[in-house]
Amino acid sequence: MAVTVSLALFLVTTFVLSTHGIIYTQPEQVHLALGDGPTEMVATWVTDSSTKVSIVEFGLNNLTQVAKGIEEKFVDGGSQKRVLYMHRVKMTGLKPGSQYKYHVGSSLGWSDLYTFKAIKNGTDWPVRLALFGDMGNENAQSLARLQEETQQGHFDAVFHVGDFAYNMDTDNAAVGDAFMNQVQSVAAYVPYMTCVGNHENAYNFSNYKSRFTMPGGDGNGMFFSFNLGPAHVVSFSSEYYYYTNYGWKQIANQYKWVENDLKEANKPENRAKRPWIISMCHRPMYCSNSNDPEHCTNKENTIRVGLPDIHAYGMEELLYRYGVDLHFTAHEHSYERVWPTYNLVVCNGTKSKNPYDNPGAPVNIVTGSAGCHEGVDPFEPVGFPWTAYHSDDYGYTRMTIKNTTHLFLEQVSDDQKGKVIDTMTLVRDKHYAGMYDCHLKQKKKN
Ligand SMILES: *[C@@H]1O[C@H](CO)[C@@H](O)[C@H](O)[C@H]1NC(C)=O
Ligand SMILES: *[C@@H]1O[C@H](CO)[C@@H](O)[C@H](O)[C@H]1NC(C)=O
Ligand SMILES: *[C@@H]1O[C@H](CO)[C@@H](O)[C@H](O)[C@H]1NC(C)=O
Ligand SMILES: *[C@@H]1O[C@H](CO)[C@@H](O)[C@H](O)[C@H]1NC(C)=O
Ligand SMILES: *[C@@H]1O[C@H](CO)[C@@H](O)[C@H](O)[C@H]1NC(C)=O
Ligand SMILES: [Fe+2]
């Protein structure tokens, strides 16, 4: 009899629950991002059901510190209008450079236990990064190597330069969930800093805006900046120039914001502390792929020179004027290192044999070969004058910002079992707005 009653109760309970949808409060898709400075780190995760509260328990040897944050309801734009709950919690008061343990969740469920290192204090330490774009769920060929190197402690942060999952909104955002779970083994251990790509465009970029928590800027991760050791990093949207159906004004807003940010970064007291300025957006200004006439063969590349005909809001001139050292892009499913170039003219450094020793213009790198179901992109048979090196091997970029004058970059080929297929040493004795002379050379020629 007792058995029958409890069975009946069980059936009733199950029925009540299922009429309200499945209750699922286990945290998943855990990932980190930088907060404001070395004493902060932000954790973001997802639950299928609301948990009302969002908590990170963390500490050096135990989990005695508690940080509380917010839960946000997210409604995907697909036909099912799927609901997810995004949790964002900022840990504060961290001891710079110390290793922390943490888990995320609430009394309704906790994640696995993860670790991260709080960012080091000050500006005088070598920053080690992995950078790549265009990584999908299917054929994420570089992911295993990135997981291994991240968990071995090789990186202080990872930059994903646009195009995630292919696509996060696909299949009523189930592909976004699967992707965020796949990269958890990287992104739960180091800050996973992002940039928006064209594959995120659905429903006004809502999956991208909701799933990540980037510091400052527009508050949605479309444009923002942060400091890391001796570097100031600016991430902005190349997609505003193409998805103008979501609003033209965003192009001008972003341009103004980036200009102000670069002005601030160039204040003598700031640039002295953080001499390297690194920018990133998804679509390239320079590339040599044969299947992308919009970006590679177009002398009026929109991101580079600005909007068609009126040439407003071109990014190349802005980055040049404010002495940006290095600009990362992706979109092409390949790797390309570009000679120091401005306005389609190569301006190598002349101080030594190394063209990247105090170059006359910013350096562009395309790193979009992490791996996705679209395969790799072919190159033009005859190269462009600005192409220094390019490769269609799947892989990613490693970079060490060594100190105020030296920065090392290498391209890792996953096809060749982790072999380094390209290297660059960028040297800059003094960094300041107006430090480039490429425009003078071009005037002389004319
Ligand atoms: C937790 O770790 C901190 C830092 O090491 C220590 O001060 C504190 O006493 C520990 N608390 C417990 C309950 O073990
Ligand atoms: C970081 O370094 C600065 C300058 O040395 C110092 O004033 C500040 O207290 C340090 N912050 C932390 C959290 O250690
Ligand atoms: C798209 O989102 C931005 C905020 O990120 C908002 O300002 C804009 O108005 C939105 N556009 C449309 C068409 O909803
Ligand atoms: C830049 O340097 C590279 C490597 O030395 C060289 O091949 C290339 O021709 C140079 N370009 C110009 C315009 O000087
Ligand atoms: C930076 O590191 C490079 C290479 O290790 C070294 O040659 C250079 O002198 C260093 N610069 C400063 C300012 O310490
Ligand atoms: Fe793309």
Coordinates of C-alpha atoms and ligand atoms in Angstrom, one line a residue:
M1 CA 0.0 0.0 0.0
A2 CA 2.7 2.4 1.0
V3 CA 4.5 1.5 -2.2
T4 CA 1.4 2.3 -4.2
V5 CA 1.0 5.7 -2.5
S6 CA 4.5 6.8 -3.1
L7 CA 4.4 5.6 -6.7
A8 CA 1.2 7.6 -7.1
L9 CA 2.9 10.6 -5.5
F10 CA 5.9 10.2 -7.8
L11 CA 3.7 10.1 -10.9
V12 CA 1.7 13.2 -9.7
T13 CA 5.0 15.0 -9.0
T14 CA 6.5 14.1 -12.3
F15 CA 3.3 15.2 -14.1
V16 CA 3.3 18.5 -12.3
L17 CA 6.9 19.1 -13.1
S18 CA 6.6 18.1 -16.8
T19 CA 3.6 20.4 -17.4
H20 CA 5.9 23.2 -16.2
G21 CA 8.8 22.0 -18.3
I22 CA 11.8 20.1 -17.1
I23 CA 13.4 21.7 -14.0
Y24 CA 17.1 21.7 -14.6
T25 CA 19.2 23.8 -12.4
Q26 CA 22.7 22.3 -12.9
P27 CA 25.2 25.0 -14.1
E28 CA 26.8 24.4 -17.5
Q29 CA 28.9 26.4 -20.0
V30 CA 31.1 27.9 -17.4
H31 CA 33.5 30.5 -18.7
L32 CA 35.7 33.4 -17.4
A33 CA 36.3 37.0 -18.5
L34 CA 38.5 39.8 -17.2
G35 CA 36.9 42.3 -15.0
D36 CA 38.3 45.7 -14.1
G37 CA 41.9 45.1 -13.2
P38 CA 43.9 42.3 -11.6
T39 CA 41.7 41.9 -8.5
E40 CA 38.6 40.9 -10.5
M41 CA 37.4 38.0 -12.6
V42 CA 33.9 37.4 -14.0
A43 CA 32.3 34.0 -14.3
T44 CA 29.4 33.4 -16.6
W45 CA 27.3 30.2 -16.9
V46 CA 23.9 28.9 -18.0
T47 CA 21.0 27.0 -16.4
D48 CA 17.9 25.8 -18.2
S49 CA 15.7 26.7 -15.3
S50 CA 15.8 29.8 -13.1
T51 CA 17.8 29.4 -9.9
K52 CA 17.0 33.0 -8.8
V53 CA 20.4 33.3 -7.1
S54 CA 23.8 33.2 -8.8
I55 CA 26.9 32.4 -6.7
V56 CA 30.6 31.7 -7.1
E57 CA 32.3 30.1 -4.1
F58 CA 36.1 30.6 -4.4
G59 CA 39.3 30.8 -2.5
L60 CA 43.0 30.0 -2.4
N61 CA 42.8 26.7 -0.5
N62 CA 39.1 26.4 0.2
L63 CA 35.9 27.8 -1.1
T64 CA 35.2 30.2 1.8
Q65 CA 34.8 33.4 -0.3
V66 CA 31.4 34.1 -1.8
A67 CA 30.5 36.4 -4.7
K68 CA 26.9 37.0 -5.7
G69 CA 25.7 38.2 -9.1
I70 CA 22.8 38.3 -11.4
E71 CA 20.6 35.9 -13.3
E72 CA 19.2 37.1 -16.7
K73 CA 16.5 35.4 -18.6
F74 CA 17.5 34.9 -22.3
V75 CA 14.9 34.2 -25.0
D76 CA 16.4 32.9 -28.2
G77 CA 15.0 34.3 -31.4
G78 CA 14.3 30.9 -33.0
S79 CA 10.9 29.3 -33.6
Q80 CA 10.9 27.6 -30.2
K81 CA 11.7 30.8 -28.4
R82 CA 13.9 28.7 -26.1
V83 CA 14.5 30.2 -22.6
L84 CA 17.9 30.0 -20.9
Y85 CA 19.1 31.6 -17.7
M86 CA 22.5 33.5 -17.9
H87 CA 24.3 33.9 -14.7
R88 CA 27.0 36.6 -14.3
V89 CA 29.1 37.0 -11.1
K90 CA 32.1 39.2 -10.5
M91 CA 34.7 38.0 -8.1
T92 CA 36.5 40.9 -6.4
G93 CA 39.3 41.4 -4.0
L94 CA 41.5 38.7 -5.6
K95 CA 45.2 38.5 -4.8
P96 CA 47.0 39.3 -8.1
G97 CA 48.9 36.4 -9.5
S98 CA 47.4 33.8 -7.1
Q99 CA 45.9 30.5 -8.1
Y100 CA 42.2 30.2 -7.1
K101 CA 39.8 27.3 -6.9
Y102 CA 36.1 28.0 -7.7
H103 CA 32.8 26.5 -8.5
V104 CA 29.6 28.2 -9.7
G105 CA 25.9 27.7 -9.1
S106 CA 23.5 27.9 -6.2
S107 CA 22.0 25.7 -3.6
L108 CA 20.1 24.0 -6.5
G109 CA 23.3 22.8 -8.1
W110 CA 27.0 23.3 -8.3
S111 CA 29.4 23.0 -11.3
D112 CA 32.7 21.0 -11.2
L113 CA 35.6 22.6 -9.4
Y114 CA 37.8 24.7 -11.6
T115 CA 40.9 26.8 -11.1
F116 CA 42.2 30.1 -12.5
K117 CA 45.1 32.4 -11.8
A118 CA 44.2 36.0 -10.9
I119 CA 45.9 38.4 -13.4
K120 CA 49.3 39.7 -12.1
N121 CA 49.5 43.2 -10.8
G122 CA 51.4 46.0 -12.6
T123 CA 52.5 46.2 -16.2
D124 CA 56.0 44.7 -16.1
W125 CA 55.3 41.0 -16.8
P126 CA 55.2 38.8 -19.9
V127 CA 51.6 38.2 -21.1
R128 CA 51.1 34.9 -22.8
L129 CA 48.1 34.6 -25.1
A130 CA 46.4 32.2 -27.5
L131 CA 44.5 33.9 -30.4
F132 CA 42.2 32.5 -33.1
G133 CA 38.9 33.0 -34.9
D134 CA 36.4 30.9 -36.7
M135 CA 36.1 27.9 -34.4
G136 CA 33.0 25.9 -34.7
N137 CA 31.4 22.9 -33.0
E138 CA 32.1 20.5 -35.9
N139 CA 35.7 20.2 -36.9
A140 CA 37.1 22.4 -34.1
Q141 CA 40.4 21.0 -35.0
S142 CA 42.6 23.2 -32.8
L143 CA 40.5 22.7 -29.6
A144 CA 42.2 19.7 -28.2
R145 CA 45.6 21.3 -28.4
L146 CA 44.3 24.6 -26.9
Q147 CA 42.7 22.6 -24.0
E148 CA 46.0 20.8 -23.3
E149 CA 48.1 24.0 -23.4
T150 CA 45.6 26.0 -21.4
Q151 CA 45.4 23.4 -18.6
Q152 CA 49.2 23.1 -18.6
G153 CA 49.2 26.8 -17.7
H154 CA 50.7 28.2 -20.9
F155 CA 48.2 31.1 -21.3
D156 CA 47.1 34.1 -19.2
A157 CA 44.1 34.6 -21.5
V158 CA 42.6 33.5 -24.8
F159 CA 41.2 35.8 -27.5
H160 CA 38.5 34.4 -29.8
V161 CA 38.4 36.8 -32.8
G162 CA 34.8 36.2 -33.9
D163 CA 32.7 33.4 -35.5
F164 CA 31.7 30.9 -32.9
A165 CA 29.9 27.5 -33.1
Y166 CA 28.5 27.9 -36.6
N167 CA 26.2 29.1 -35.3
M168 CA 25.2 29.8 -31.7
D169 CA 21.6 30.4 -32.8
T170 CA 21.4 27.2 -34.9
D171 CA 18.8 24.6 -33.9
N172 CA 17.1 27.0 -31.5
A173 CA 20.4 27.8 -29.9
A174 CA 21.3 24.2 -29.0
V175 CA 24.4 24.6 -31.1
G176 CA 25.4 27.6 -28.9
D177 CA 24.9 25.5 -25.8
A178 CA 27.0 22.6 -27.3
F179 CA 29.8 25.0 -28.3
M180 CA 30.0 26.7 -24.9
N181 CA 30.2 23.3 -23.2
Q182 CA 33.0 22.3 -25.7
V183 CA 35.1 25.3 -24.9
Q184 CA 34.5 25.1 -21.1
S185 CA 37.7 23.1 -20.8
V186 CA 39.5 26.3 -22.0
A187 CA 37.3 29.1 -20.9
A188 CA 36.7 28.0 -17.3
Y189 CA 40.4 28.2 -16.6
V190 CA 41.5 31.4 -18.3
P191 CA 39.7 34.6 -19.4
Y192 CA 38.1 33.9 -22.8
M193 CA 38.0 37.4 -24.4
T194 CA 35.9 37.8 -27.5
C195 CA 35.2 39.8 -30.6
V196 CA 31.9 39.6 -32.6
G197 CA 31.8 37.9 -36.1
N198 CA 29.3 37.6 -38.9
H199 CA 28.2 34.2 -37.8
E200 CA 26.8 35.8 -34.6
N201 CA 24.4 38.2 -36.6
A202 CA 21.1 36.4 -35.9
Y203 CA 18.5 38.3 -33.9
N204 CA 20.7 41.4 -33.5
F205 CA 23.6 39.3 -32.2
S206 CA 21.6 38.3 -29.2
N207 CA 23.2 34.9 -28.6
Y208 CA 26.7 36.5 -28.6
K209 CA 25.6 39.5 -26.4
S210 CA 24.0 37.2 -23.9
R211 CA 26.4 34.4 -23.6
F212 CA 29.5 36.5 -22.9
T213 CA 30.3 39.1 -20.3
M214 CA 32.9 41.5 -21.6
P215 CA 34.2 44.4 -19.5
G216 CA 33.0 48.0 -20.2
G217 CA 32.4 49.4 -23.6
D218 CA 28.8 49.2 -24.9
G219 CA 28.0 46.6 -22.1
N220 CA 27.2 44.0 -24.8
G221 CA 30.7 42.9 -25.9
M222 CA 30.3 44.5 -29.3
F223 CA 33.1 47.1 -28.5
F224 CA 35.1 47.3 -25.3
S225 CA 38.7 47.5 -24.1
F226 CA 40.8 46.2 -21.2
N227 CA 44.4 46.2 -19.9
L228 CA 46.6 43.2 -19.6
G229 CA 50.2 43.7 -18.3
P230 CA 52.0 46.1 -20.7
A231 CA 49.1 46.0 -23.2
H232 CA 45.9 47.9 -23.8
V233 CA 43.5 45.8 -25.9
V234 CA 40.5 47.1 -27.9
S235 CA 37.9 44.8 -29.4
F236 CA 35.4 46.2 -31.9
S237 CA 32.7 45.1 -34.3
S238 CA 33.3 44.9 -38.0
E239 CA 29.8 43.6 -38.3
Y240 CA 28.1 47.0 -37.7
Y241 CA 29.3 47.9 -41.2
Y242 CA 27.5 45.0 -42.8
Y243 CA 24.3 44.4 -40.7
T244 CA 23.1 47.9 -41.0
N245 CA 19.5 46.6 -40.7
Y246 CA 20.1 46.6 -36.9
G247 CA 20.9 50.3 -37.0
W248 CA 23.3 52.7 -38.9
K249 CA 24.0 54.8 -35.8
Q250 CA 26.0 52.0 -34.2
I251 CA 28.9 52.5 -36.7
A252 CA 29.3 56.2 -35.7
N253 CA 28.8 55.4 -32.0
Q254 CA 31.5 52.7 -32.0
Y255 CA 33.9 54.9 -34.0
K256 CA 33.6 57.7 -31.5
W257 CA 34.0 55.3 -28.6
V258 CA 37.1 53.7 -30.1
E259 CA 38.7 57.1 -30.8
N260 CA 38.1 58.2 -27.3
D261 CA 39.4 55.0 -25.9
L262 CA 42.6 55.3 -28.0
K263 CA 43.0 58.9 -26.9
E264 CA 42.8 57.9 -23.3
A265 CA 45.3 55.0 -23.9
N266 CA 47.7 57.5 -25.5
K267 CA 47.7 59.9 -22.5
P268 CA 51.5 60.0 -21.7
E269 CA 51.0 58.5 -18.2
N270 CA 48.9 55.6 -19.7
R271 CA 51.0 54.9 -22.7
A272 CA 54.2 54.9 -20.6
K273 CA 52.7 52.2 -18.4
R274 CA 51.0 50.2 -21.2
P275 CA 52.9 51.0 -24.3
W276 CA 51.4 48.2 -26.5
I277 CA 48.1 48.9 -28.1
I278 CA 46.5 45.9 -29.7
S279 CA 43.2 45.9 -31.5
M280 CA 40.9 43.2 -32.9
C281 CA 37.9 42.9 -35.1
H282 CA 36.6 40.0 -37.1
R283 CA 36.9 41.0 -40.8
P284 CA 40.4 41.7 -42.2
M285 CA 41.7 44.9 -43.9
Y286 CA 44.4 42.9 -45.6
C287 CA 44.3 39.3 -46.8
S288 CA 45.1 37.3 -49.9
N289 CA 42.4 34.7 -50.2
S290 CA 40.9 34.1 -53.7
N291 CA 37.4 33.4 -52.6
D292 CA 36.7 36.7 -50.8
P293 CA 36.6 39.7 -53.2
E294 CA 34.8 41.8 -50.6
H295 CA 37.8 41.9 -48.3
C296 CA 41.0 40.7 -50.0
T297 CA 40.9 42.1 -53.5
N298 CA 38.7 45.1 -52.8
K299 CA 40.8 48.2 -52.7
E300 CA 37.9 49.9 -51.0
N301 CA 37.7 47.3 -48.2
T302 CA 34.9 48.8 -46.0
I303 CA 36.5 48.2 -42.6
R304 CA 39.8 49.7 -43.9
V305 CA 38.5 52.8 -45.8
G306 CA 35.0 53.2 -44.4
L307 CA 31.5 53.2 -45.8
P308 CA 31.2 52.9 -49.6
D309 CA 31.5 56.3 -51.5
I310 CA 31.5 58.5 -48.4
H311 CA 34.6 56.7 -46.8
A312 CA 33.4 57.6 -43.3
Y313 CA 34.5 55.6 -40.3
G314 CA 37.4 53.8 -41.9
M315 CA 39.3 52.0 -39.2
E316 CA 42.8 51.9 -40.8
E317 CA 43.4 55.6 -40.5
L318 CA 42.2 55.7 -36.9
L319 CA 44.5 52.8 -35.8
Y320 CA 47.4 54.4 -37.7
R321 CA 46.9 57.8 -36.2
Y322 CA 46.8 56.5 -32.6
G323 CA 49.8 54.3 -33.0
V324 CA 48.1 50.9 -32.6
D325 CA 50.9 48.4 -32.8
L326 CA 49.1 45.2 -33.9
H327 CA 45.6 44.5 -35.3
F328 CA 44.2 41.0 -35.2
T329 CA 41.4 39.7 -37.5
A330 CA 40.0 36.4 -38.7
H331 CA 37.1 35.6 -41.0
E332 CA 39.4 34.0 -43.6
H333 CA 39.9 30.4 -42.7
S334 CA 43.7 30.7 -42.9
Y335 CA 46.6 32.4 -41.2
E336 CA 48.3 35.4 -42.7
R337 CA 51.1 37.7 -41.5
V338 CA 51.1 41.1 -43.2
W339 CA 54.1 43.3 -43.6
P340 CA 53.7 46.7 -41.8
T341 CA 51.3 48.3 -44.2
Y342 CA 49.3 51.5 -44.5
N343 CA 47.0 52.6 -47.3
L344 CA 48.1 49.5 -49.3
V345 CA 51.7 50.5 -49.1
V346 CA 54.3 48.4 -47.3
C347 CA 56.4 50.4 -44.8
N348 CA 59.0 48.1 -43.3
G349 CA 61.1 49.2 -40.4
T350 CA 64.5 50.3 -41.5
K351 CA 66.4 50.1 -38.2
S352 CA 67.6 46.5 -38.7
K353 CA 67.1 43.5 -41.0
N354 CA 63.8 42.8 -39.2
P355 CA 61.0 44.6 -41.1
Y356 CA 59.1 44.6 -37.8
D357 CA 61.8 46.5 -35.9
N358 CA 60.1 49.9 -35.4
P359 CA 57.9 49.5 -38.5
G360 CA 56.4 52.5 -40.3
A361 CA 52.8 51.2 -40.0
P362 CA 50.7 48.9 -37.8
V363 CA 51.0 45.1 -38.3
N364 CA 48.0 43.1 -39.4
I365 CA 47.6 39.4 -38.6
V366 CA 44.7 37.2 -39.9
T367 CA 44.2 34.2 -37.6
G368 CA 41.0 32.4 -38.7
S369 CA 42.1 28.8 -39.0
A370 CA 41.1 27.3 -35.7
G371 CA 38.7 24.9 -37.5
C372 CA 35.0 24.8 -38.5
H373 CA 32.8 22.8 -40.8
E374 CA 33.4 25.2 -43.7
G375 CA 37.0 24.1 -44.3
V376 CA 39.9 26.3 -45.2
D377 CA 40.0 29.2 -47.7
P378 CA 42.3 29.1 -50.8
F379 CA 44.8 31.9 -51.7
E380 CA 45.3 34.0 -54.8
P381 CA 48.0 32.3 -57.0
V382 CA 50.0 35.6 -57.2
G383 CA 50.6 37.1 -53.8
F384 CA 49.9 40.7 -52.8
P385 CA 52.9 43.0 -51.9
W386 CA 51.7 43.1 -48.2
T387 CA 51.7 39.3 -47.7
A388 CA 54.6 38.2 -45.6
Y389 CA 53.5 34.6 -45.0
H390 CA 50.3 32.7 -45.3
S391 CA 49.2 29.1 -44.5
D392 CA 46.0 27.0 -44.8
D393 CA 47.0 24.7 -42.0
Y394 CA 44.5 24.5 -39.2
G395 CA 45.9 26.1 -36.0
Y396 CA 46.1 29.1 -33.8
T397 CA 48.4 31.9 -32.8
R398 CA 50.5 32.2 -29.6
M399 CA 51.8 35.5 -28.6
T400 CA 54.0 36.7 -25.7
I401 CA 54.1 40.4 -24.9
K402 CA 57.6 40.2 -23.4
N403 CA 58.1 43.7 -22.1
T404 CA 57.7 47.3 -23.2
T405 CA 59.8 46.9 -26.3
H406 CA 59.5 43.3 -27.5
L407 CA 56.6 41.1 -28.6
F408 CA 56.9 37.6 -29.9
L409 CA 54.3 35.8 -32.1
E410 CA 54.1 32.3 -33.5
Q411 CA 51.7 30.3 -35.5
V412 CA 51.0 26.8 -34.4
S413 CA 49.9 24.2 -37.0
D414 CA 47.6 21.6 -35.7
D415 CA 47.9 19.7 -39.1
Q416 CA 51.6 19.4 -38.4
K417 CA 51.1 18.2 -34.8
G418 CA 51.8 21.5 -33.1
K419 CA 54.8 22.6 -35.2
V420 CA 55.5 26.3 -35.2
I421 CA 55.2 27.3 -38.9
D422 CA 55.8 31.1 -38.6
T423 CA 57.3 33.6 -36.1
M424 CA 57.5 37.3 -35.8
T425 CA 59.3 39.6 -33.4
L426 CA 57.8 43.0 -33.2
V427 CA 60.1 45.7 -31.7
R428 CA 59.1 49.2 -30.7
D429 CA 61.5 51.4 -28.8
K430 CA 58.9 54.2 -28.1
H431 CA 55.2 54.0 -28.6
Y432 CA 53.0 57.1 -29.1
A433 CA 50.2 58.5 -31.2
G434 CA 51.7 59.7 -34.5
M435 CA 54.7 57.3 -34.3
Y436 CA 54.3 56.1 -37.9
D437 CA 55.8 57.7 -41.0
C438 CA 54.2 55.6 -43.8
H439 CA 52.1 58.5 -45.0
L440 CA 55.2 60.7 -45.4
K441 CA 56.7 58.1 -47.7
Q442 CA 53.5 58.0 -49.8
K443 CA 53.5 61.7 -50.1
K444 CA 57.0 61.8 -51.4
K445 CA 56.2 59.2 -54.1
N446 CA 53.2 61.1 -55.4
Ligands
LIG1 C1 40.4 29.1 4.1 O1 41.7 29.6 3.5 C2 42.1 30.8 4.0 C3 43.3 31.3 3.2 O2 44.3 30.3 3.2 C4 42.4 30.7 5.5 O3 42.8 31.9 6.0 C5 41.1 30.2 6.2 O4 41.3 30.0 7.6 C6 40.5 29.0 5.6 N1 39.2 28.7 6.2 C7 38.8 27.5 6.5 C8 37.4 27.4 7.1 O5 39.5 26.5 6.3
LIG2 C1 49.3 46.8 -7.4 O1 50.5 47.5 -7.5 C2 50.4 48.9 -7.2 C3 51.6 49.7 -7.5 O2 52.8 49.0 -7.0 C4 49.9 49.0 -5.7 O3 49.8 50.4 -5.3 C5 48.7 48.2 -5.5 O4 48.3 48.2 -4.1 C6 48.8 46.8 -6.0 N1 47.5 46.1 -5.9 C7 47.4 44.9 -5.4 C8 46.0 44.4 -5.3 O5 48.3 44.2 -5.0
LIG3 C1 20.3 46.0 -31.7 O1 20.9 46.0 -30.4 C2 21.4 47.3 -30.0 C3 22.0 47.1 -28.6 O2 23.1 46.3 -28.7 C4 20.4 48.4 -30.0 O3 20.9 49.6 -29.7 C5 19.7 48.4 -31.4 O4 18.6 49.4 -31.3 C6 19.2 47.1 -31.8 N1 18.6 47.1 -33.1 C7 17.4 46.6 -33.4 C8 16.9 46.8 -34.8 O5 16.7 46.1 -32.5
LIG4 C1 59.7 44.3 -46.6 O1 60.6 43.3 -46.0 C2 60.5 42.1 -46.7 C3 61.5 41.1 -45.9 O2 62.8 41.7 -45.9 C4 60.9 42.2 -48.1 O3 60.7 40.9 -48.7 C5 59.9 43.2 -48.8 O4 60.3 43.3 -50.2 C6 60.0 44.5 -48.1 N1 59.0 45.4 -48.7 C7 59.3 46.6 -48.9 C8 58.3 47.4 -49.6 O5 60.4 47.1 -48.6
LIG5 C1 62.8 43.1 -23.7 O1 63.1 41.7 -24.0 C2 64.1 41.6 -25.1 C3 64.2 40.2 -25.5 O2 64.3 39.3 -24.4 C4 65.4 42.3 -24.6 O3 66.3 42.2 -25.7 C5 65.1 43.8 -24.3 O4 66.3 44.4 -23.9 C6 64.0 43.9 -23.3 N1 63.6 45.3 -23.2 C7 63.4 45.9 -22.0 C8 63.0 47.3 -22.1 O5 63.6 45.3 -21.0
FE6 FE 33.5 35.3 -40.5

